[in-house]
Amino acid sequence: MSSPQVITPADKLAEAKQQLNFPRIVAICGSTRFMAEMAEADLRETKAGRIVVKPGCDLKSPHELWSDPVEAEALKIRLDELHRSKILLADEVLVVGDYIGDSTRSEIAYARSLGRPVRFTHPEVDPDA
């Protein structure tokens, strides 16, 4: 007798997106130094008919919302968790830029652990190439 198949929340999400005939969802990842390039990638992916999720805050640029260093560190942790949720929601990941730091490397590994395809604007920086 075979054991019952375990259906994960990710499986349920994928099934719901398919039933709703959702367009593909792309999570853009990369260093926040490439925010302008991410905006350009967002335009191109959107024009191609894809839903785009990407980082919404650049903590390296001054802003009143993260001017307090203690609050900024707590915010970074929350934003990292939020971005992992965006990767989970996505059907694929697009890594932008010609540099891969530790955070982006971790996001790539997470996406691949979920079985998400990962594309690169600069394929030579793929840590698994």
XYZ file of C-alpha atoms in Angstrom:
129
model
C 0.000 0.000 0.000
C 1.391 3.441 -0.844
C 1.570 6.171 1.746
C -0.761 9.130 1.327
C 0.652 12.107 -0.554
C 1.388 15.084 1.675
C 0.000 18.306 0.234
C 2.008 21.324 1.352
C 0.801 24.922 1.581
C 3.006 25.654 -1.446
C 1.170 22.893 -3.365
C -2.185 24.414 -2.385
C -0.997 27.852 -3.468
C 0.217 26.551 -6.836
C -3.094 24.764 -7.391
C -5.110 27.873 -6.496
C -3.042 30.050 -8.854
C -3.592 27.504 -11.629
C -7.360 27.325 -10.997
C -7.576 31.122 -11.052
C -5.553 31.214 -14.273
C -3.061 33.626 -12.711
C -0.238 34.989 -14.840
C 3.240 33.833 -13.793
C 4.609 35.637 -10.766
C 8.254 36.739 -10.810
C 10.159 37.679 -7.662
C 13.002 40.058 -8.396
C 16.040 39.628 -6.158
C 19.372 41.393 -5.941
C 21.386 43.917 -4.044
C 19.545 47.151 -3.311
C 22.385 48.931 -5.107
C 20.513 47.766 -8.232
C 17.138 49.349 -7.390
C 17.076 51.250 -10.717
C 17.829 48.037 -12.621
C 15.102 46.259 -10.625
C 12.616 48.940 -11.675
C 13.624 48.397 -15.319
C 13.279 44.618 -14.926
C 9.854 45.200 -13.351
C 8.766 47.155 -16.436
C 10.005 44.459 -18.811
C 8.475 41.566 -16.845
C 5.174 43.432 -16.494
C 5.125 44.174 -20.241
C 5.648 40.432 -20.815
C 2.459 39.766 -18.831
C 3.956 38.677 -15.534
C 3.074 39.781 -12.016
C 6.186 41.209 -10.338
C 7.146 41.309 -6.670
C 10.419 42.909 -5.620
C 12.109 44.680 -2.726
C 10.153 47.777 -1.781
C 12.653 49.428 0.566
C 16.276 50.395 0.115
C 17.628 50.645 3.649
C 20.934 51.984 2.291
C 19.191 55.160 1.129
C 18.270 57.649 3.853
C 14.613 57.744 4.849
C 12.738 58.760 7.976
C 11.159 55.293 8.263
C 14.535 53.718 9.072
C 16.531 56.634 10.450
C 16.814 55.021 13.907
C 19.552 52.332 13.721
C 17.810 49.984 16.185
C 14.510 50.217 14.312
C 16.352 49.832 11.006
C 17.905 46.539 12.120
C 14.518 45.181 13.218
C 13.006 46.370 9.927
C 15.736 44.591 7.936
C 14.843 41.297 9.628
C 11.133 41.808 8.841
C 11.873 42.786 5.234
C 14.068 39.702 4.742
C 11.183 37.512 5.984
C 8.748 39.386 3.733
C 10.987 38.863 0.712
C 11.197 35.121 1.421
C 7.380 35.121 1.349
C 7.508 36.858 -2.035
C 9.833 34.112 -3.296
C 7.447 31.462 -1.963
C 4.548 33.183 -3.753
C 6.480 33.444 -7.027
C 6.683 30.940 -9.850
C 10.216 32.012 -10.699
C 12.985 34.355 -9.563
C 14.905 36.948 -11.553
C 18.231 37.996 -10.039
C 19.242 41.492 -11.133
C 22.765 42.884 -11.222
C 26.344 41.802 -11.694
C 27.036 41.242 -7.985
C 25.675 38.604 -5.584
C 25.984 39.304 -1.852
C 25.186 37.024 1.061
C 21.495 37.981 1.242
C 20.913 37.417 -2.460
C 22.899 34.165 -2.357
C 20.605 32.999 0.458
C 17.512 34.001 -1.541
C 18.760 32.047 -4.567
C 19.353 28.958 -2.416
C 15.869 29.325 -0.886
C 14.231 29.682 -4.312
C 16.048 26.631 -5.616
C 15.123 24.631 -2.501
C 11.491 25.358 -3.415
C 12.086 24.224 -6.984
C 11.678 27.728 -8.403
C 13.520 28.445 -11.661
C 16.094 31.215 -11.227
C 17.062 33.543 -14.077
C 19.876 36.104 -14.013
C 20.368 39.405 -15.828
C 24.083 38.534 -15.535
C 24.294 34.699 -15.686
C 28.025 34.763 -14.903
C 27.249 35.607 -11.253
C 25.134 32.461 -10.697
C 26.733 30.884 -7.603
C 25.871 27.405 -8.944
C 27.186 27.965 -12.488
